[in-house]
Each structure stands twice: as C-alpha cells, then as structure tokens.
mmCIF file of C-alpha atoms in Angstrom:
data_model
loop_
_atom_site.group_PDB
_atom_site.id
_atom_site.type_symbol
_atom_site.label_atom_id
_atom_site.label_comp_id
_atom_site.label_asym_id
_atom_site.label_seq_id
_atom_site.Cartn_x
_atom_site.Cartn_y
_atom_site.Cartn_z
ATOM 1 C CA MET R 26 -45.637 -9.865 -25.828
ATOM 2 C CA LYS R 27 -44.771 -7.266 -23.194
ATOM 3 C CA THR R 28 -48.379 -7.241 -21.943
ATOM 4 C CA MET R 29 -48.267 -11.028 -21.690
ATOM 5 C CA ARG R 30 -45.031 -10.780 -19.780
ATOM 6 C CA ILE R 31 -46.480 -8.349 -17.226
ATOM 7 C CA ALA R 32 -49.410 -10.664 -16.602
ATOM 8 C CA ALA R 33 -47.212 -13.734 -16.377
ATOM 9 C CA LEU R 34 -44.701 -12.159 -14.014
ATOM 10 C CA ALA R 35 -47.105 -10.201 -11.814
ATOM 11 C CA ALA R 36 -49.042 -11.848 -9.161
ATOM 12 C CA GLY R 37 -41.245 -11.339 0.535
ATOM 13 C CA VAL R 38 -39.348 -13.928 1.465
ATOM 14 C CA LEU R 39 -36.324 -13.337 3.649
ATOM 15 C CA LEU R 40 -33.389 -15.662 3.331
ATOM 16 C CA THR R 41 -30.647 -15.185 5.903
ATOM 17 C CA ILE R 42 -27.542 -17.318 6.057
ATOM 18 C CA THR R 43 -26.883 -17.340 9.760
ATOM 19 C CA GLN R 44 -23.531 -19.101 9.421
ATOM 20 C CA LEU R 45 -21.397 -18.468 6.356
ATOM 21 C CA VAL R 46 -20.189 -21.922 5.433
ATOM 22 C CA PRO R 47 -19.474 -23.591 2.114
ATOM 23 C CA ALA R 48 -23.011 -24.116 0.854
ATOM 24 C CA GLN R 49 -23.932 -27.653 -0.138
ATOM 25 C CA ALA R 50 -27.130 -29.534 -0.694
ATOM 26 C CA ALA R 51 -28.910 -30.613 2.439
ATOM 27 C CA GLY R 52 -27.917 -34.130 3.368
ATOM 28 C CA LYS R 53 -25.835 -36.393 5.542
ATOM 29 C CA HIS R 54 -22.552 -34.753 4.632
ATOM 30 C CA GLY R 55 -23.574 -31.125 4.196
ATOM 31 C CA PRO R 56 -25.473 -28.283 5.841
ATOM 32 C CA LYS R 57 -29.235 -28.505 6.178
ATOM 33 C CA TYR R 58 -31.340 -25.574 5.078
ATOM 34 C CA GLU R 59 -34.706 -24.796 6.669
ATOM 35 C CA TRP R 60 -37.069 -21.890 6.147
ATOM 36 C CA ASP R 61 -38.381 -20.053 9.199
ATOM 37 C CA LEU R 62 -41.481 -18.232 7.954
ATOM 38 C CA LYS R 63 -42.177 -14.741 9.281
ATOM 39 C CA PRO R 64 -45.439 -12.965 8.359
ATOM 40 C CA THR R 65 -45.368 -9.488 6.832
ATOM 41 C CA GLY R 66 -49.105 -8.888 6.831
ATOM 42 C CA SER R 67 -48.931 -8.226 3.088
ATOM 43 C CA ALA R 68 -50.404 -10.076 0.137
ATOM 44 C CA SER R 69 -48.205 -8.338 -2.460
ATOM 45 C CA GLN R 70 -45.734 -10.076 -4.714
ATOM 46 C CA PHE R 71 -42.287 -8.689 -3.978
ATOM 47 C CA ARG R 72 -39.993 -8.980 -6.970
ATOM 48 C CA GLY R 73 -38.069 -5.847 -5.972
ATOM 49 C CA LEU R 74 -35.460 -6.531 -3.297
ATOM 50 C CA ALA R 75 -32.492 -4.736 -1.726
ATOM 51 C CA ALA R 76 -30.237 -6.377 0.846
ATOM 52 C CA VAL R 77 -28.311 -3.842 2.933
ATOM 53 C CA SER R 78 -27.144 -6.024 5.823
ATOM 54 C CA ALA R 79 -28.266 -8.913 7.990
ATOM 55 C CA ASP R 80 -30.639 -6.476 9.691
ATOM 56 C CA VAL R 81 -31.721 -4.069 6.970
ATOM 57 C CA ALA R 82 -33.580 -4.945 3.781
ATOM 58 C CA TRP R 83 -36.218 -3.447 1.511
ATOM 59 C CA VAL R 84 -38.814 -5.156 -0.692
ATOM 60 C CA ALA R 85 -41.019 -3.607 -3.356
ATOM 61 C CA GLY R 86 -43.864 -5.119 -5.296
ATOM 62 C CA SER R 87 -47.401 -5.030 -6.584
ATOM 63 C CA GLN R 88 -50.008 -2.418 -5.701
ATOM 64 C CA GLY R 89 -47.274 0.157 -5.151
ATOM 65 C CA GLN R 90 -46.131 -1.447 -1.914
ATOM 66 C CA VAL R 91 -42.700 -1.015 -0.329
ATOM 67 C CA LEU R 92 -41.721 -2.598 2.994
ATOM 68 C CA ARG R 93 -38.606 -2.144 5.112
ATOM 69 C CA THR R 94 -37.085 -4.030 8.036
ATOM 70 C CA VAL R 95 -34.300 -2.860 10.330
ATOM 71 C CA ASP R 96 -34.315 -5.825 12.729
ATOM 72 C CA GLY R 97 -33.640 -8.806 10.499
ATOM 73 C CA GLY R 98 -37.257 -9.300 9.500
ATOM 74 C CA LYS R 99 -38.845 -9.462 12.941
ATOM 75 C CA LYS R 100 -40.938 -6.455 12.027
ATOM 76 C CA TRP R 101 -41.768 -4.924 8.663
ATOM 77 C CA GLN R 102 -42.759 -1.296 8.136
ATOM 78 C CA ASN R 103 -45.011 -0.261 5.278
ATOM 79 C CA VAL R 104 -43.131 2.693 3.774
ATOM 80 C CA SER R 105 -44.932 2.761 0.412
ATOM 81 C CA PRO R 106 -45.078 5.973 -1.614
ATOM 82 C CA PRO R 107 -48.544 7.369 -0.861
ATOM 83 C CA GLY R 108 -51.369 7.045 -3.349
ATOM 84 C CA GLN R 109 -49.587 4.675 -5.726
ATOM 85 C CA THR R 110 -50.821 1.417 -7.260
ATOM 86 C CA LEU R 111 -47.827 1.023 -9.540
ATOM 87 C CA LEU R 112 -46.072 -2.256 -10.222
ATOM 88 C CA PHE R 113 -42.726 -1.944 -8.437
ATOM 89 C CA ARG R 114 -40.190 -4.461 -9.732
ATOM 90 C CA ASP R 115 -36.855 -3.222 -8.409
ATOM 91 C CA VAL R 116 -35.499 -1.446 -5.355
ATOM 92 C CA GLU R 117 -31.919 -0.480 -4.590
ATOM 93 C CA ALA R 118 -31.053 0.702 -1.081
ATOM 94 C CA PHE R 119 -27.858 2.180 0.323
ATOM 95 C CA ASP R 120 -28.818 2.000 4.010
ATOM 96 C CA ALA R 121 -31.855 1.992 6.284
ATOM 97 C CA ASP R 122 -32.874 5.471 5.103
ATOM 98 C CA THR R 123 -31.990 5.804 1.433
ATOM 99 C CA ALA R 124 -33.596 3.749 -1.328
ATOM 100 C CA VAL R 125 -34.607 4.017 -4.991
ATOM 101 C CA VAL R 126 -37.574 2.073 -6.420
ATOM 102 C CA LEU R 127 -38.508 1.374 -10.033
ATOM 103 C CA ALA R 128 -42.048 0.961 -11.305
ATOM 104 C CA ILE R 129 -42.376 -0.864 -14.623
ATOM 105 C CA GLY R 130 -44.740 -0.565 -17.552
ATOM 106 C CA THR R 131 -45.109 1.009 -20.971
ATOM 107 C CA GLY R 132 -44.936 4.782 -21.220
ATOM 108 C CA ASP R 133 -45.357 6.798 -18.050
ATOM 109 C CA ALA R 134 -45.985 3.680 -15.958
ATOM 110 C CA SER R 135 -42.177 3.380 -15.849
ATOM 111 C CA ARG R 136 -41.143 5.661 -12.989
ATOM 112 C CA ILE R 137 -38.420 5.982 -10.364
ATOM 113 C CA TYR R 138 -38.956 7.215 -6.794
ATOM 114 C CA ARG R 139 -36.365 8.013 -4.136
ATOM 115 C CA THR R 140 -36.446 8.365 -0.351
ATOM 116 C CA ALA R 141 -33.760 9.596 2.039
ATOM 117 C CA ASP R 142 -35.724 9.295 5.294
ATOM 118 C CA GLY R 143 -36.624 5.630 5.485
ATOM 119 C CA GLY R 144 -39.728 5.962 3.338
ATOM 120 C CA LYS R 145 -41.426 8.732 5.307
ATOM 121 C CA THR R 146 -41.366 10.849 2.161
ATOM 122 C CA TRP R 147 -40.677 10.032 -1.496
ATOM 123 C CA SER R 148 -39.798 12.153 -4.506
ATOM 124 C CA GLU R 149 -40.439 11.168 -8.100
ATOM 125 C CA SER R 150 -37.063 11.478 -9.826
ATOM 126 C CA PHE R 151 -37.905 9.986 -13.233
ATOM 127 C CA ARG R 152 -41.014 9.446 -15.356
ATOM 128 C CA ASN R 153 -40.723 7.862 -18.770
ATOM 129 C CA THR R 154 -42.271 9.988 -21.524
ATOM 130 C CA ASP R 155 -41.639 7.671 -24.476
ATOM 131 C CA PRO R 156 -44.756 5.579 -25.191
ATOM 132 C CA VAL R 157 -42.597 2.735 -26.504
ATOM 133 C CA ALA R 158 -40.028 2.529 -23.692
ATOM 134 C CA PHE R 159 -40.453 -0.024 -20.895
ATOM 135 C CA TYR R 160 -37.959 0.030 -18.010
ATOM 136 C CA ASP R 161 -37.147 -3.368 -16.500
ATOM 137 C CA CYS R 162 -34.463 -2.984 -13.826
ATOM 138 C CA LEU R 163 -31.813 -0.724 -12.334
ATOM 139 C CA ASP R 164 -28.623 -0.987 -10.302
ATOM 140 C CA PHE R 165 -25.886 1.176 -8.792
ATOM 141 C CA ASN R 166 -22.078 0.965 -8.956
ATOM 142 C CA ASN R 167 -21.883 3.060 -5.799
ATOM 143 C CA LYS R 168 -23.975 5.541 -3.849
ATOM 144 C CA LYS R 169 -23.865 8.034 -6.717
ATOM 145 C CA HIS R 170 -23.725 6.290 -10.080
ATOM 146 C CA GLY R 171 -26.473 4.035 -11.369
ATOM 147 C CA LEU R 172 -28.152 2.808 -14.542
ATOM 148 C CA ALA R 173 -31.716 1.865 -15.470
ATOM 149 C CA LEU R 174 -32.504 -0.362 -18.465
ATOM 150 C CA SER R 175 -35.383 -0.055 -20.929
ATOM 151 C CA ASP R 176 -36.405 -2.484 -23.641
ATOM 152 C CA PRO R 177 -35.445 -1.429 -27.177
ATOM 153 C CA VAL R 178 -36.659 1.870 -28.591
ATOM 154 C CA ASP R 179 -36.038 2.393 -32.302
ATOM 155 C CA GLY R 180 -34.091 -0.846 -32.433
ATOM 156 C CA LYS R 181 -31.761 -0.314 -29.486
ATOM 157 C CA PHE R 182 -31.910 -0.866 -25.728
ATOM 158 C CA ARG R 183 -32.146 2.408 -23.825
ATOM 159 C CA ILE R 184 -30.210 3.401 -20.701
ATOM 160 C CA ALA R 185 -31.033 6.098 -18.139
ATOM 161 C CA GLU R 186 -28.127 7.227 -15.954
ATOM 162 C CA THR R 187 -27.837 8.946 -12.590
ATOM 163 C CA SER R 188 -24.748 10.475 -11.040
ATOM 164 C CA ASP R 189 -26.391 11.868 -7.895
ATOM 165 C CA GLY R 190 -27.719 8.741 -6.213
ATOM 166 C CA GLY R 191 -30.997 8.624 -8.116
ATOM 167 C CA LYS R 192 -32.092 12.225 -7.509
ATOM 168 C CA SER R 193 -32.107 12.850 -11.265
ATOM 169 C CA TRP R 194 -31.805 10.704 -14.409
ATOM 170 C CA GLN R 195 -30.618 11.404 -17.941
ATOM 171 C CA ILE R 196 -31.323 9.304 -21.049
ATOM 172 C CA GLN R 197 -28.047 8.237 -22.619
ATOM 173 C CA SER R 198 -27.253 8.354 -26.297
ATOM 174 C CA THR R 199 -27.627 4.985 -28.022
ATOM 175 C CA LYS R 200 -24.645 5.554 -30.343
ATOM 176 C CA GLY R 201 -22.574 3.087 -28.331
ATOM 177 C CA MET R 202 -25.375 0.511 -28.024
ATOM 178 C CA PRO R 203 -25.419 -2.480 -30.423
ATOM 179 C CA ALA R 204 -28.649 -3.050 -32.321
ATOM 180 C CA ALA R 205 -31.272 -5.264 -30.705
ATOM 181 C CA LEU R 206 -32.373 -8.513 -32.292
ATOM 182 C CA PRO R 207 -35.947 -8.897 -33.555
ATOM 183 C CA GLY R 208 -38.167 -9.623 -30.550
ATOM 184 C CA GLU R 209 -35.343 -9.125 -28.035
ATOM 185 C CA PHE R 210 -36.100 -7.649 -24.604
ATOM 186 C CA ALA R 211 -35.094 -7.883 -20.934
ATOM 187 C CA PHE R 212 -37.085 -9.609 -18.188
ATOM 188 C CA ALA R 213 -38.505 -7.559 -15.307
ATOM 189 C CA ALA R 214 -38.575 -10.638 -13.099
ATOM 190 C CA SER R 215 -36.267 -9.943 -10.170
ATOM 191 C CA GLY R 216 -34.471 -6.627 -10.620
ATOM 192 C CA THR R 217 -31.334 -8.453 -11.773
ATOM 193 C CA CYS R 218 -31.599 -8.268 -15.566
ATOM 194 C CA LEU R 219 -29.040 -5.445 -15.161
ATOM 195 C CA VAL R 220 -26.258 -5.603 -12.574
ATOM 196 C CA ALA R 221 -23.542 -3.058 -11.827
ATOM 197 C CA GLY R 222 -19.994 -4.038 -10.964
ATOM 198 C CA PRO R 223 -16.825 -2.313 -9.731
ATOM 199 C CA GLY R 224 -15.802 0.986 -11.247
ATOM 200 C CA ARG R 225 -18.165 1.781 -14.098
ATOM 201 C CA MET R 226 -18.761 -1.819 -15.140
ATOM 202 C CA ALA R 227 -22.259 -3.165 -15.748
ATOM 203 C CA TRP R 228 -23.969 -6.019 -17.562
ATOM 204 C CA PHE R 229 -27.494 -6.692 -18.760
ATOM 205 C CA ALA R 230 -29.075 -9.841 -20.166
ATOM 206 C CA THR R 231 -31.824 -10.513 -22.676
ATOM 207 C CA GLY R 232 -34.238 -13.051 -24.101
ATOM 208 C CA GLY R 233 -37.134 -13.149 -26.523
ATOM 209 C CA GLY R 234 -35.012 -13.255 -29.668
ATOM 210 C CA ASP R 235 -33.517 -16.192 -31.516
ATOM 211 C CA ARG R 236 -30.715 -16.284 -28.916
ATOM 212 C CA PRO R 237 -30.140 -14.677 -25.509
ATOM 213 C CA ARG R 238 -27.307 -12.191 -25.158
ATOM 214 C CA VAL R 239 -25.266 -10.421 -22.482
ATOM 215 C CA PHE R 240 -24.289 -6.756 -22.936
ATOM 216 C CA ARG R 241 -21.372 -5.297 -20.971
ATOM 217 C CA THR R 242 -19.979 -1.803 -20.424
ATOM 218 C CA LEU R 243 -16.739 -0.545 -18.870
ATOM 219 C CA ASP R 244 -17.540 3.167 -19.053
ATOM 220 C CA GLY R 245 -20.786 3.582 -17.171
ATOM 221 C CA GLY R 246 -23.045 2.787 -20.095
ATOM 222 C CA ARG R 247 -21.582 5.076 -22.744
ATOM 223 C CA SER R 248 -20.532 2.117 -24.916
ATOM 224 C CA TRP R 249 -21.472 -1.549 -24.867
ATOM 225 C CA LYS R 250 -20.164 -4.844 -26.225
ATOM 226 C CA VAL R 251 -22.492 -7.803 -26.653
ATOM 227 C CA THR R 252 -21.911 -11.553 -26.513
ATOM 228 C CA ASP R 253 -24.192 -14.350 -27.649
ATOM 229 C CA SER R 254 -25.174 -16.800 -24.929
ATOM 230 C CA PRO R 255 -25.373 -20.591 -25.315
ATOM 231 C CA MET R 256 -28.548 -20.619 -23.211
ATOM 232 C CA ALA R 257 -32.055 -21.136 -24.591
ATOM 233 C CA SER R 258 -34.210 -18.281 -25.832
ATOM 234 C CA GLY R 259 -37.737 -17.795 -27.109
ATOM 235 C CA GLU R 260 -40.931 -15.814 -26.654
ATOM 236 C CA ALA R 261 -40.885 -16.355 -22.883
ATOM 237 C CA ALA R 262 -37.335 -17.669 -22.494
ATOM 238 C CA GLY R 263 -33.831 -16.356 -22.094
ATOM 239 C CA ILE R 264 -31.568 -15.027 -19.363
ATOM 240 C CA PHE R 265 -33.651 -13.658 -16.492
ATOM 241 C CA THR R 266 -30.887 -12.882 -14.013
ATOM 242 C CA LEU R 267 -27.183 -12.119 -13.732
ATOM 243 C CA ALA R 268 -24.890 -12.169 -10.703
ATOM 244 C CA PHE R 269 -21.187 -11.348 -10.508
ATOM 245 C CA ARG R 270 -18.371 -11.940 -8.028
ATOM 246 C CA GLY R 271 -16.066 -9.082 -8.907
ATOM 247 C CA PRO R 272 -15.217 -7.979 -12.448
ATOM 248 C CA LEU R 273 -14.582 -11.409 -14.000
ATOM 249 C CA HIS R 274 -16.655 -14.215 -12.498
ATOM 250 C CA GLY R 275 -20.418 -14.342 -12.992
ATOM 251 C CA VAL R 276 -23.453 -16.509 -13.614
ATOM 252 C CA ALA R 277 -26.448 -16.216 -15.905
ATOM 253 C CA VAL R 278 -29.626 -18.099 -15.052
ATOM 254 C CA GLY R 279 -33.064 -18.330 -16.637
ATOM 255 C CA GLY R 280 -35.197 -20.723 -18.638
ATOM 256 C CA ASP R 281 -38.766 -20.431 -19.912
ATOM 257 C CA PHE R 282 -41.364 -19.081 -17.460
ATOM 258 C CA ALA R 283 -44.225 -20.262 -19.664
ATOM 259 C CA THR R 284 -43.339 -23.962 -19.551
ATOM 260 C CA THR R 285 -44.111 -26.382 -16.747
ATOM 261 C CA GLY R 286 -41.569 -28.917 -17.940
ATOM 262 C CA GLY R 287 -37.901 -29.066 -17.035
ATOM 263 C CA ALA R 288 -35.619 -26.175 -17.869
ATOM 264 C CA VAL R 289 -33.462 -26.443 -20.993
ATOM 265 C CA LYS R 290 -30.096 -24.678 -21.266
ATOM 266 C CA ALA R 291 -31.008 -22.680 -18.177
ATOM 267 C CA ALA R 292 -27.615 -21.625 -16.774
ATOM 268 C CA SER R 293 -24.149 -20.526 -17.849
ATOM 269 C CA TYR R 294 -21.062 -18.953 -16.279
ATOM 270 C CA THR R 295 -18.211 -16.639 -17.236
ATOM 271 C CA SER R 296 -14.650 -16.223 -16.015
ATOM 272 C CA ASP R 297 -13.670 -13.334 -18.283
ATOM 273 C CA GLY R 298 -16.108 -10.608 -17.352
ATOM 274 C CA GLY R 299 -18.844 -11.693 -19.722
ATOM 275 C CA ARG R 300 -16.780 -11.803 -22.904
ATOM 276 C CA SER R 301 -17.633 -15.501 -23.204
ATOM 277 C CA TRP R 302 -20.120 -17.832 -21.525
ATOM 278 C CA THR R 303 -19.997 -21.587 -20.888
ATOM 279 C CA LEU R 304 -23.232 -23.551 -20.792
ATOM 280 C CA VAL R 305 -23.901 -25.633 -17.669
ATOM 281 C CA PRO R 306 -24.791 -29.222 -18.650
ATOM 282 C CA ALA R 307 -28.413 -30.191 -18.057
ATOM 283 C CA ASP R 308 -27.534 -32.653 -15.292
ATOM 284 C CA LYS R 309 -25.731 -29.907 -13.351
ATOM 285 C CA ALA R 310 -28.041 -26.962 -14.036
ATOM 286 C CA PRO R 311 -31.212 -25.912 -12.190
ATOM 287 C CA LYS R 312 -33.951 -28.303 -13.223
ATOM 288 C CA MET R 313 -36.585 -25.594 -13.636
ATOM 289 C CA TYR R 314 -36.846 -21.915 -14.585
ATOM 290 C CA ARG R 315 -35.097 -19.538 -12.172
ATOM 291 C CA SER R 316 -35.734 -15.799 -12.028
ATOM 292 C CA GLY R 317 -33.196 -14.447 -9.502
ATOM 293 C CA SER R 318 -29.578 -15.057 -8.520
ATOM 294 C CA ALA R 319 -26.945 -13.611 -6.204
ATOM 295 C CA TYR R 320 -23.332 -14.110 -5.131
ATOM 296 C CA VAL R 321 -22.889 -14.907 -1.434
ATOM 297 C CA PRO R 322 -20.251 -12.440 -0.140
ATOM 298 C CA GLY R 323 -17.315 -13.808 1.804
ATOM 299 C CA THR R 324 -17.318 -17.104 -0.080
ATOM 300 C CA LEU R 325 -14.948 -18.205 -2.799
ATOM 301 C CA ALA R 326 -17.567 -18.992 -5.416
ATOM 302 C CA THR R 327 -21.021 -19.529 -3.907
ATOM 303 C CA PHE R 328 -24.123 -18.364 -5.769
ATOM 304 C CA VAL R 329 -27.815 -18.812 -4.973
ATOM 305 C CA ALA R 330 -30.650 -18.920 -7.511
ATOM 306 C CA VAL R 331 -34.400 -18.832 -6.874
ATOM 307 C CA GLY R 332 -37.585 -19.335 -8.848
ATOM 308 C CA PRO R 333 -41.230 -20.357 -8.561
ATOM 309 C CA THR R 334 -40.382 -24.043 -8.036
ATOM 310 C CA GLY R 335 -37.403 -23.820 -5.724
ATOM 311 C CA SER R 336 -33.953 -22.581 -4.793
ATOM 312 C CA ASP R 337 -30.544 -23.831 -5.896
ATOM 313 C CA VAL R 338 -26.997 -23.292 -4.684
ATOM 314 C CA SER R 339 -23.677 -23.470 -6.502
ATOM 315 C CA VAL R 340 -20.349 -23.584 -4.663
ATOM 316 C CA ASP R 341 -18.171 -23.694 -7.772
ATOM 317 C CA GLY R 342 -18.942 -20.432 -9.507
ATOM 318 C CA GLY R 343 -22.051 -21.658 -11.287
ATOM 319 C CA ARG R 344 -20.535 -24.761 -12.866
ATOM 320 C CA SER R 345 -22.982 -27.006 -11.025
ATOM 321 C CA TRP R 346 -26.184 -26.375 -9.056
ATOM 322 C CA THR R 347 -28.052 -28.329 -6.379
ATOM 323 C CA GLN R 348 -31.646 -27.669 -5.362
ATOM 324 C CA PHE R 349 -32.199 -27.257 -1.612
ATOM 325 C CA ASP R 350 -35.808 -26.009 -1.411
ATOM 326 C CA ASP R 351 -38.996 -26.266 -3.462
ATOM 327 C CA GLY R 352 -40.683 -23.045 -2.313
ATOM 328 C CA ASN R 353 -41.806 -20.180 -4.560
ATOM 329 C CA TYR R 354 -39.415 -17.197 -4.569
ATOM 330 C CA ASP R 355 -38.722 -14.570 -7.214
ATOM 331 C CA SER R 356 -35.652 -12.573 -6.175
ATOM 332 C CA VAL R 357 -32.526 -13.033 -4.070
ATOM 333 C CA GLU R 358 -29.814 -10.613 -2.996
ATOM 334 C CA CYS R 359 -26.964 -10.858 -0.504
ATOM 335 C CA ALA R 360 -25.080 -8.359 1.639
ATOM 336 C CA GLY R 361 -22.532 -8.240 4.445
ATOM 337 C CA HIS R 362 -19.381 -10.251 5.053
ATOM 338 C CA GLY R 363 -18.254 -13.245 7.072
ATOM 339 C CA PHE R 364 -20.642 -14.369 9.764
ATOM 340 C CA ARG R 365 -22.716 -11.229 9.207
ATOM 341 C CA ALA R 366 -23.387 -12.066 5.568
ATOM 342 C CA ALA R 367 -27.057 -12.430 4.733
ATOM 343 C CA CYS R 368 -28.989 -13.391 1.637
ATOM 344 C CA TRP R 369 -32.529 -12.154 1.294
ATOM 345 C CA ALA R 370 -35.093 -13.478 -1.153
ATOM 346 C CA SER R 371 -38.532 -12.118 -2.057
ATOM 347 C CA GLY R 372 -41.618 -13.726 -3.493
ATOM 348 C CA PRO R 373 -45.412 -13.902 -3.780
ATOM 349 C CA LYS R 374 -48.195 -13.499 -1.216
ATOM 350 C CA GLY R 375 -46.103 -11.328 1.080
ATOM 351 C CA ALA R 376 -44.284 -14.316 2.530
ATOM 352 C CA VAL R 377 -41.115 -13.771 4.552
ATOM 353 C CA ALA R 378 -38.852 -16.523 5.811
ATOM 354 C CA ARG R 379 -35.398 -16.783 7.300
ATOM 355 C CA LEU R 380 -33.122 -19.542 6.084
ATOM 356 C CA ALA R 381 -31.140 -21.177 8.889
ATOM 357 C CA VAL R 382 -28.103 -23.276 8.047
ATOM 358 C CA SER R 383 -27.381 -26.203 10.367
ATOM 359 C CA HIS R 384 -25.031 -29.181 10.268
#
C-alpha cells in the first residue's frame, strides 16, 4: 500500500493574499480571487512548502529539488542539496537562511537535511535505519524543538525529536504512543499530516484503517492521546491535512485520492484542541479530495484548503467551505500578519502563481 501511495502522490504554486480581508467566495458580494502565474523553470512537483513571510518561502519536491525565493516569487533560486534525487515531501524554514527538508521513503530513503546559509551547503542530520519505518512529515514548535512522524513500526507510530533546530534527531520511546489500527498510516501529501502548536503541543492525523484518527500531545511527543474522527477512511482515504489556529481551534481535511467522484465526509473541525471533532455536512464541505490546509494569520477564523481539483476557503473555522479555484495544488501554508500576511501553495509541474484579492 505504501508503494502505491508513493506512486499516487508523486508526480510550486505561490499563493499570496495581498490584502487581508474576510475571505469569501468570488462573486458579486465578495472578493474575487485570481491567480497570477509566475514561472520557476522547474518541472518538479512541490509538496514540501514553508512560508516565512510575504517575501520569503521555500518549496521542496521530486528529484531532490529545493527552491527558495526572497522577493515574493519574482525570482526562484535552486538551492537543492547536491547530488540528490530523493523525494522531498516537507520543508520547514525559520528564515531566508535556515531550513530543514524531509525526504520520504522506506528505510534509508527517509532522511532529513538542514541548511543555515540559504541552501549553499546542506548537512544530513538524520537517516532512517529501520527498514520498516517511513517518515511522512515534520514540524517545529519553535526554532529549536521539532518532531518528525513515521508510519507504524511494531504496531505503533514512531516519532523523531529535535531540540537543536534540526541539527540532530532522536527516536522517542513509543511507551506513550497508543497502538495503531490495522492498516493505519499517515499521508505524505503536503507536509501537514503532523502540525506543531504552541508550547509543546502537536497533532498528527491518519487514514488507511477502518476509521481516521487524530493523535495529540501536550508534552512534545512523550505521550499521546488519540481521538476517532467522523471523517471517511479507507485504503487511500482519511485525513490528509491538519491546520490549527492556536491551541483549541483546528480543521481536518482529506477524502480519497484514488476516487474521481465527489468527496465523502472530507472535512471536520475542533474547538477543544482535538479532543473531539465535528463532521462538516456534505453540502458545506469541499466537494473533492483536498491534500493541504492552513490557517490565515490575522483573521478570526479563516482557513484555506487545496487539492488537485481546486482550492476552498472557510471563514468560520472550518464549519463551511466554498471553492474559489479549480487549479491543481498540493500544499498551502501561511505566514505574516495583517496586510503583510501571505499564503503560499505548492503543486505539480513547477508552477508558481500569486493570488490577488480584489473587490
């Protein structure tokens, strides 16, 4: 199944909100969204994405490629680790110089690299040695502490932890990890199957089993609680992405990437930090599978979700969603505040576009 998932998910798009306004569907009484395409010169699929500011962002993808912009996407620099053809699926960046990228795959294909000079040089800080482990995503609570998530090994999900900004990683004990369900795994679709929150909070989401679930930790990954989700699950279905606005309010989005029909039970939301989840009714949820989501900073409750068949926005904390574009994007992340807030999205064929909001 994991091999099928790599093939199905393998193959950047820049999304910048130029004016931070209450996001609504394009129409007579709301803002209009338009993509302004900007070429990168790349043909890679960028599922790894890090938004630093309206000017600075990193994308990472297939064929070991990593790109960086420091001017809002006008120019992109190829800062890939030399000699690599790995499948990068996640990148987390702290600024224009410092970033951590995750390569996925079984065994030693799962690796983590770090740069502190804008990609001029890279150091390998982690290489998986367990032939069964498969790392899907990573995230940081701050510039020092971060977690990386692997699919179950010996019946439990595995966590690697860093306390020095990704320079070194340690495998955590699984004593505090609940047992995995048969067939359960996480999706390496957008780098948001695991998200870190304030303090030492973090969440990760799953699929593949008889029901999707959300795991949560308050102590940096030492111990976890797990909650069943009302969303759909299956061999290629479940929760693909999580996004949180602070410690309590979050959304879970997904569906079935193997179906071409409409999404079923594809979104839910929480108001208690992931202890419980409420299913979004079908008429208010994204109509198709979505792989990435993000909270728009500076707003009360605006989230954006993206997928191969389009982008959706929610202005009520994930309780209802409206599609505003039908383009193919994989990941979305936001950074900044107020009028400097920017959301960036990444996708296939090296595409980059800026989303302008007009009235």
